[in-house]
Coordinates of C-alpha atoms and ligand atoms in Angstrom, one line a residue:
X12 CA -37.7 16.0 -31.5
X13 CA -38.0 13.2 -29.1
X14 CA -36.7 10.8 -31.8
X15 CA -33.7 13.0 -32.9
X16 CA -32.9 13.2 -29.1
X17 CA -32.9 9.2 -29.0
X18 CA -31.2 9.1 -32.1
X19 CA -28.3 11.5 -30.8
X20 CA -27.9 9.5 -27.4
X21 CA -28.2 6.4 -28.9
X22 CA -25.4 6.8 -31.6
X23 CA -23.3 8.6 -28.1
X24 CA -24.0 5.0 -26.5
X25 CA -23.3 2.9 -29.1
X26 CA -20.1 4.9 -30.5
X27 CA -17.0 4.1 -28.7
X28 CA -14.5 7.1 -27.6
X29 CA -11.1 7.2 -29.5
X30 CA -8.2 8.3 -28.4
X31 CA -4.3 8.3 -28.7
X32 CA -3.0 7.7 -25.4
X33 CA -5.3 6.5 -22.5
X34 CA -4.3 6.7 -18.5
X35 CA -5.4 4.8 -16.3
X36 CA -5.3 6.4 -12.6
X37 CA -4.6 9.8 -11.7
X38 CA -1.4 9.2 -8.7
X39 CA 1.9 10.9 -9.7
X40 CA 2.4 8.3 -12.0
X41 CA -0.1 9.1 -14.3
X42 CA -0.5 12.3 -14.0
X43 CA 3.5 12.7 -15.0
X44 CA 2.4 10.6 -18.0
X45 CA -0.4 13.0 -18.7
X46 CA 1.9 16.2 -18.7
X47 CA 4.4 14.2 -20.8
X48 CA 1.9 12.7 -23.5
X49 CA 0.3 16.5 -23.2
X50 CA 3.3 18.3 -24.2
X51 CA 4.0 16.1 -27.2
X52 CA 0.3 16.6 -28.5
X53 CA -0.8 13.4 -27.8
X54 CA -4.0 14.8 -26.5
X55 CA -4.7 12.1 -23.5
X56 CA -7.3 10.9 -21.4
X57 CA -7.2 10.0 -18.5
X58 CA -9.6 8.7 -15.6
X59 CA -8.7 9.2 -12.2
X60 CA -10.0 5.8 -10.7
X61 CA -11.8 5.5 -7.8
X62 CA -9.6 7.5 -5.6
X63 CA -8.9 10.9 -7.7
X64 CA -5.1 11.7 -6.7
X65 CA -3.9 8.5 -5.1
X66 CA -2.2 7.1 -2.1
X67 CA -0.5 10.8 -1.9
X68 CA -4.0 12.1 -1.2
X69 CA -4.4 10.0 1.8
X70 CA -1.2 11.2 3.4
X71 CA -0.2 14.6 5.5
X72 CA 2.7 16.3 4.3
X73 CA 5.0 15.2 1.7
X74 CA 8.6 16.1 2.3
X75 CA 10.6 13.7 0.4
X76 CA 9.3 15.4 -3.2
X77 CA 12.5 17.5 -4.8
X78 CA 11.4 21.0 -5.4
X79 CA 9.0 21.5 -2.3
X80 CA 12.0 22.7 0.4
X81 CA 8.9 23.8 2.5
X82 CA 7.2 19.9 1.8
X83 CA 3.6 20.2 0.3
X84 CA 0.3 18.6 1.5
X85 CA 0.2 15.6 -0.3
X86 CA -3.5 16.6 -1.7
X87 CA -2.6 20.1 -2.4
X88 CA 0.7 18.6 -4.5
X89 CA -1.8 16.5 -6.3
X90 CA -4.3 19.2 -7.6
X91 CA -1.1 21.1 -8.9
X92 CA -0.2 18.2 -10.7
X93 CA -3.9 17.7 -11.9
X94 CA -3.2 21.3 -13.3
X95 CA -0.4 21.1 -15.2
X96 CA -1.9 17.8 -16.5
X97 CA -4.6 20.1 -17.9
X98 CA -2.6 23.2 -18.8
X99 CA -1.4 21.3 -21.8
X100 CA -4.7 20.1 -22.8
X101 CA -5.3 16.5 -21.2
X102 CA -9.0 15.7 -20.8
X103 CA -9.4 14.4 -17.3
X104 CA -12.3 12.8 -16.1
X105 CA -13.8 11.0 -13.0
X106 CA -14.5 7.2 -13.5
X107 CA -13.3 3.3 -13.0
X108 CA -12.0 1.4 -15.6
X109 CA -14.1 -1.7 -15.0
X110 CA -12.9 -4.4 -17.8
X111 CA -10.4 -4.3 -21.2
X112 CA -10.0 -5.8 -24.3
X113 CA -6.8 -6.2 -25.7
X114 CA -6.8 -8.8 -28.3
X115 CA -7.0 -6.5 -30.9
X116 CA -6.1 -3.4 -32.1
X117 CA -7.1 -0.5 -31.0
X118 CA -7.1 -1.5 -27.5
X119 CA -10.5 -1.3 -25.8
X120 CA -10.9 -0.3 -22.2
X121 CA -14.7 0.0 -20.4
X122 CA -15.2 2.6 -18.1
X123 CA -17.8 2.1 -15.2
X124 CA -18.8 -0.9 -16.9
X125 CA -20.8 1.1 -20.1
X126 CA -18.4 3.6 -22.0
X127 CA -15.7 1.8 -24.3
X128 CA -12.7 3.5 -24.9
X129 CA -10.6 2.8 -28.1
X130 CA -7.2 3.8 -27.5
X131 CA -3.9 3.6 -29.7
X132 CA -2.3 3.4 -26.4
X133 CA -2.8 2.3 -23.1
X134 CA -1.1 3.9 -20.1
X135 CA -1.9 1.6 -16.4
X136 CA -1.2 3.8 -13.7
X137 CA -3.5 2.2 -11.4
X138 CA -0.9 2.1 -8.1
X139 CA -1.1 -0.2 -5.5
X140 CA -3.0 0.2 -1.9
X141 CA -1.3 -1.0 1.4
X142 CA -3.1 -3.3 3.5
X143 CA -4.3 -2.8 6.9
X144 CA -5.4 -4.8 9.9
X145 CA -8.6 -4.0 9.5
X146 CA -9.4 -2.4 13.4
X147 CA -11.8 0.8 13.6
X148 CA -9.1 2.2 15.8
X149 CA -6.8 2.1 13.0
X150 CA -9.2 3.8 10.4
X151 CA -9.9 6.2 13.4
X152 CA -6.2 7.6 14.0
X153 CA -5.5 7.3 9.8
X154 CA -3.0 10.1 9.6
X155 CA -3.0 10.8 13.3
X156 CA -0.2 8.2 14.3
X157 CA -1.3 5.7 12.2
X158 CA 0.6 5.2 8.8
X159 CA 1.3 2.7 6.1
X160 CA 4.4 4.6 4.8
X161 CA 7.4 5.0 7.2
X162 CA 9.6 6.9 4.5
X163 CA 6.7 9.1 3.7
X164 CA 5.8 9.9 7.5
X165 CA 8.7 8.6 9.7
X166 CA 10.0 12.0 10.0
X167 CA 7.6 13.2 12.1
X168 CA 8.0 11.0 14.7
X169 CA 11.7 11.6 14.8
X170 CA 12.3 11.6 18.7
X171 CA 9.4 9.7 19.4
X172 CA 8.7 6.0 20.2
X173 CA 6.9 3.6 17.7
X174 CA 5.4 0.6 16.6
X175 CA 5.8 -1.3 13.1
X176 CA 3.7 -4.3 12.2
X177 CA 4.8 -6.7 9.9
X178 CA 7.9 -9.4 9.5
X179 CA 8.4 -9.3 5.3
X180 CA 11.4 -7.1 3.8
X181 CA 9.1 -4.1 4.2
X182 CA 8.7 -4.3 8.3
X183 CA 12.3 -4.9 8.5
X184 CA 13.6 -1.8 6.3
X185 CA 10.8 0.1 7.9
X186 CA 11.7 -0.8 11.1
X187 CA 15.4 0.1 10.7
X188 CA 14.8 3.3 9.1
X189 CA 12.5 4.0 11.8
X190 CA 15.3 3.4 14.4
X191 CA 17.5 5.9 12.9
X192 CA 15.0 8.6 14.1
X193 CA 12.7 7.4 16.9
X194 CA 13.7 6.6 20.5
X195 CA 12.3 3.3 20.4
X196 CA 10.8 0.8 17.8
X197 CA 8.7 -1.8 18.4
X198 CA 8.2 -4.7 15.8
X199 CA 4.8 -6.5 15.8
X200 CA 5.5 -10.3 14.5
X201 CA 2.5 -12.3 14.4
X202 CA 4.5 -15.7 14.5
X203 CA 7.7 -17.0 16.1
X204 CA 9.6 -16.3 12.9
X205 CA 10.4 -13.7 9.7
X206 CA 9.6 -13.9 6.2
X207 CA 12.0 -11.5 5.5
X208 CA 14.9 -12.3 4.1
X209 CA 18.2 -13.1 6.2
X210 CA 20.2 -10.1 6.2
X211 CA 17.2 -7.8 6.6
X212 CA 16.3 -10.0 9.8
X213 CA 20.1 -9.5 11.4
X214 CA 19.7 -5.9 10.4
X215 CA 16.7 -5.8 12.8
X216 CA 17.9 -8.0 15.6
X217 CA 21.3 -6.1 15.8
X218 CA 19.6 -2.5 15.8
X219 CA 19.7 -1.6 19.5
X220 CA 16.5 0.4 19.6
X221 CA 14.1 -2.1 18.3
X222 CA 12.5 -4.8 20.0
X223 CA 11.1 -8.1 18.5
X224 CA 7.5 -8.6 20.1
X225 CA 7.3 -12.6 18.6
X226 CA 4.0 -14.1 18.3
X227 CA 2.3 -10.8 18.8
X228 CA -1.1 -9.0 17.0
X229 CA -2.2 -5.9 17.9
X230 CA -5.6 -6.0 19.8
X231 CA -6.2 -2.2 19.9
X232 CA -4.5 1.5 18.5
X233 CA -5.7 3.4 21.6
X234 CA -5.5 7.7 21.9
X235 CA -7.4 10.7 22.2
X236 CA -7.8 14.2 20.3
X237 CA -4.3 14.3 20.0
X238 CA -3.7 11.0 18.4
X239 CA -2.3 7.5 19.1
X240 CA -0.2 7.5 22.6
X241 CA -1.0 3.7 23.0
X242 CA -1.4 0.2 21.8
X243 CA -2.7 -2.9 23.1
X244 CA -0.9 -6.4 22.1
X245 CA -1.7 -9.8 22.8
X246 CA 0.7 -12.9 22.6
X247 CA -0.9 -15.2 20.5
X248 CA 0.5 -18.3 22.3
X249 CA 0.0 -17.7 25.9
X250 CA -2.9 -15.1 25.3
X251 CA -1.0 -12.3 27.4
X252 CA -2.3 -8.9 26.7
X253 CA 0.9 -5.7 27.1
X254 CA -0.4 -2.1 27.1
X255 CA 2.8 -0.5 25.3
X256 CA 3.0 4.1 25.5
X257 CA 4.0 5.2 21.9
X258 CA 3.1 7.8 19.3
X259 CA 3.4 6.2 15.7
X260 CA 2.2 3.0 14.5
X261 CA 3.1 1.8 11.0
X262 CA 1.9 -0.9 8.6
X263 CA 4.2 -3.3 6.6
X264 CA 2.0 -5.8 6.6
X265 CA 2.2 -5.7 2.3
X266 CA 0.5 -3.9 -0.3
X267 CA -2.2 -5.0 -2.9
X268 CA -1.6 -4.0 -6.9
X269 CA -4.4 -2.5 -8.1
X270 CA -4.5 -5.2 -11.4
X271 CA -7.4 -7.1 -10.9
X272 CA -9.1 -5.8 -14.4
X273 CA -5.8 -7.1 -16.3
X274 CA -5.5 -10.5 -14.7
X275 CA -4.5 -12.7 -17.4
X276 CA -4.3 -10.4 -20.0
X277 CA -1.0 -8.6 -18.6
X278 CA 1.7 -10.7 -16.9
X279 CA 2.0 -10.4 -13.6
X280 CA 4.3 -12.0 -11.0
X281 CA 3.0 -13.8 -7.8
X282 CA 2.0 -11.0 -6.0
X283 CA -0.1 -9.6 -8.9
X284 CA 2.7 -6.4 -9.7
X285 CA 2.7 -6.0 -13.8
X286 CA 5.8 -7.0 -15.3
X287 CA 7.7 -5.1 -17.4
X288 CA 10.5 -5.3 -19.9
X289 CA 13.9 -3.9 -17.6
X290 CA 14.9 -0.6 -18.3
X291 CA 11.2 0.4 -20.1
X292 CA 7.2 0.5 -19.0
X293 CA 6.6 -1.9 -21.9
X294 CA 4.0 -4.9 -21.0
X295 CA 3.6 -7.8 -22.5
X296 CA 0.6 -6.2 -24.9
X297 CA 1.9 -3.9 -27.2
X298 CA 1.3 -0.5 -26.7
X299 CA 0.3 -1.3 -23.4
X300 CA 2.8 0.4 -20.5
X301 CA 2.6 0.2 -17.2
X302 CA 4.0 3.0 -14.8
X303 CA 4.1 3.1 -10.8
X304 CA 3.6 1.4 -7.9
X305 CA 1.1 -1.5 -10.2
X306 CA 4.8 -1.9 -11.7
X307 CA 6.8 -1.3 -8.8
X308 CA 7.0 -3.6 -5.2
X309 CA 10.4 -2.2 -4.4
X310 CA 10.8 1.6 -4.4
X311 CA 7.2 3.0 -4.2
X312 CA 7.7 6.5 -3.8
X313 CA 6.3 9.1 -5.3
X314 CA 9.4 10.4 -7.1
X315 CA 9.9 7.1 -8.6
X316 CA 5.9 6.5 -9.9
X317 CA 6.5 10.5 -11.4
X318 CA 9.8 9.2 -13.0
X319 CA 8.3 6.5 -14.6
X320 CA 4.8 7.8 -15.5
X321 CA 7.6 10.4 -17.9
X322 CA 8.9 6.5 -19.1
X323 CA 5.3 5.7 -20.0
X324 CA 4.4 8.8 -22.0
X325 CA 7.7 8.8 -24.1
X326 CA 7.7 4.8 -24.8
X327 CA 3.9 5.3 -26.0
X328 CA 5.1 8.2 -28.1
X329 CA 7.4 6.3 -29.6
X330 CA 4.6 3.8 -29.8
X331 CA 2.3 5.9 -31.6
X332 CA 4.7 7.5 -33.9
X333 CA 6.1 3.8 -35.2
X334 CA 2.4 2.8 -36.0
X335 CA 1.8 5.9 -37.8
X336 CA 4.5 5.3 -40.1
X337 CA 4.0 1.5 -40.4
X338 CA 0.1 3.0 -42.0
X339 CA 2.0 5.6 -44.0
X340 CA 4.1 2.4 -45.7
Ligands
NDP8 P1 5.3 -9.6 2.4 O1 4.0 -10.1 1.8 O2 6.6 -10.1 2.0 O3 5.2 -9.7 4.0 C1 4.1 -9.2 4.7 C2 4.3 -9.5 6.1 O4 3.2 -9.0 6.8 C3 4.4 -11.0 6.4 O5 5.5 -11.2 7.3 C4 3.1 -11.3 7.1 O6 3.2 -12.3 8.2 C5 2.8 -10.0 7.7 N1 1.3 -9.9 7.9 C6 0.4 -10.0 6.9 N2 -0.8 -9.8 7.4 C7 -0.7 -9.6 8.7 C8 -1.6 -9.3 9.8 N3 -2.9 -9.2 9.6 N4 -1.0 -9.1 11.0 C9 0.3 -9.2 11.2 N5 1.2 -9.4 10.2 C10 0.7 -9.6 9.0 O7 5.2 -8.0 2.1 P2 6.4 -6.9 2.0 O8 5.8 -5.6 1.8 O9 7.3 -7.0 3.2 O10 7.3 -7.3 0.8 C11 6.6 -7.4 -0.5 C12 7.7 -7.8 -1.5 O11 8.6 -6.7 -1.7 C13 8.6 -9.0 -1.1 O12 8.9 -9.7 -2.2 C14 9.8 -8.3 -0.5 O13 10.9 -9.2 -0.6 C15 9.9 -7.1 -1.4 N6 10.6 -6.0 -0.7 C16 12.0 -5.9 -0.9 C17 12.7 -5.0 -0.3 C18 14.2 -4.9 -0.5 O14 14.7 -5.8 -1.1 N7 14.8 -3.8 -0.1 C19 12.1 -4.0 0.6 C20 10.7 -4.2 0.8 C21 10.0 -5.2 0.1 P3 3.5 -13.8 7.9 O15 5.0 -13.9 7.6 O16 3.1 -14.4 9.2 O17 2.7 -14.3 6.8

């Protein structure tokens, strides 16, 4: 008995899983690929990743999502999509894809560093996380003034006054769209200058309602029950510290691709985003797509990771459905 029950785990451990189409992260991206590659009997897999849902789950209410006129709560939105992932039979299952292998064919792909998946196709859906400061005070008011996505949560400060932090392309359209709905918006630039680009800089300095704090980090997010209703800045030059009264405080400060498991295996531009052929989610690997924010530093919106995530599912169809014939010839 003991032995078959070795025997049986044993040959579990040391046979590798096999399947058709394999997604990697579970954000709107991925699950879109799931219902896609579902629905044309692909049977995926996919594993959520370390943070089941995505950024979406780590936001209040989404608004911006066509089809919700009331808005949904960005975790609630996510178990629907979870569902109708599952409705059409994808096996979804908790874990980290830890390394891969793609040198060969089928495409290999460990999970939590012990379970190899073989997979005729590989969809990365693994998103991208935005970078904070790194204060407790900013952890502490997460979701209660304190944001990383002014086009996700911008609305709800509309009449209010705010803070963005940041002086890339991101703090500068943030800032801006900001200014279209708060009464005030104060920009956080760490040095005497912008990295973003010209144009997005003029934008900035001609919009009334904001005001350039140069050479400025943010020392503290201060509040209460309610939420932020504060922040403390110091000038980095002459060490003067402001106390400024305001409700929201964004991030812009950049965001980091979730890619480290594909360096030098997928290419990548500078900032570590997968590159992919225009107009498709094809990689460099074939049969490897990539869908989402780990594809996308420009729109990053939910809409646009679901859009592509349906990209990712058909172009690995098609995938699948070539090889199969090239085996049938
Ligand atoms: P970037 O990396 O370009 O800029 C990040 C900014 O945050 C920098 O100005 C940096 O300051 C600042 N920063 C970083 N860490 C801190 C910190 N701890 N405290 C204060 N400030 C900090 O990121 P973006 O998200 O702005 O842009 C990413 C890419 O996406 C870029 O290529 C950009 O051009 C592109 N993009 C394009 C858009 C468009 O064309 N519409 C819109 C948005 C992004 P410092 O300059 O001092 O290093």
């Amino acid at each position: 008995m003991g032995d078959l029950f070795c025997y049986k785990l044993c040959y579990q451990r040391m046979s590798n899983e096999k399947v058709k189409v394999l997604i990697i992260g579970s954000g709107p991206a991925g699950y879109t690929a799931a219902i896609y590659a579902a629905r044309a009997g692909l049977k995926p897999v996919l594993y959520t990743g370390g943070q089941p849902g995505g950024q979406l789950t780590t936001t209040n209410d989404v608004e911006n999502f066509p089809g919700y006129p009331e808005g949904i709560n960005g975790t609630s939105m996510m178990m629907d999509l979870q569902k109708q992932a599952e409705r059409f039979g994808t096996s979804i299952h908790f874990g980290l894809a830890t390394s891969v292998d793609f040198s060969g064919y089928p495409l290999k792909v460990t999970v939590d560093e012990k379970k190899v998946i073989e997979a005729e196709s590989v969809i990365v859906a693994t998103g991208a996380t935005a970078k904070y400061l790194g204060l407790p005070s900013e952890q502490h008011f997460y979701n209660k003034g304190v944001s990383a996505c002014a086009v996700c949560d911008g609305y709800f400060y509309r009449g209010k006054e705010v803070a963005v932090v940041g002086a890339g392309d991101s703090a500068a359209e943030e800032a801006t769209y900001l200014a279209n709905l708060c009464t005030k918006v104060h920009l956080f630039v760490r040095r005497s200058e912008m990295r973003a680009s010209k144009i997005m800089q003029q934008r900035v300095l001609n919009t009334a309602n904001i005001e350039v704090h140069w050479n400025t980090e943010t020392e503290e997010i201060l509040g209460d029950e309610h939420g932020v209703n504060a922040v403390r800045i110091v000038n980095n030059k002459t060490g003067e510290k402001k106390e400024i009264a305001l409700q929201g405080f964004f991030l812009a400060i950049g965001h980091q691709p979730n890619t480290e498991i594909f360096k030098g295996v997928l290419n990548m531009d500078e900032a570590g985003y997968v590159i992919v052929q225009p107009g498709t989610t094809k990689t460099n690997i074939e049969g490897v797509f990539a869908v989402g924010d780990v594809a996308d530093k420009t729109y990053r919106q939910a809409i646009t990771a679901a859009g592509t995530g349906c990209m990712g599912a058909l172009d690995a169809e098609k995938f699948i459905t070539a090889k199969e014939m090239e085996l049938v010839h």
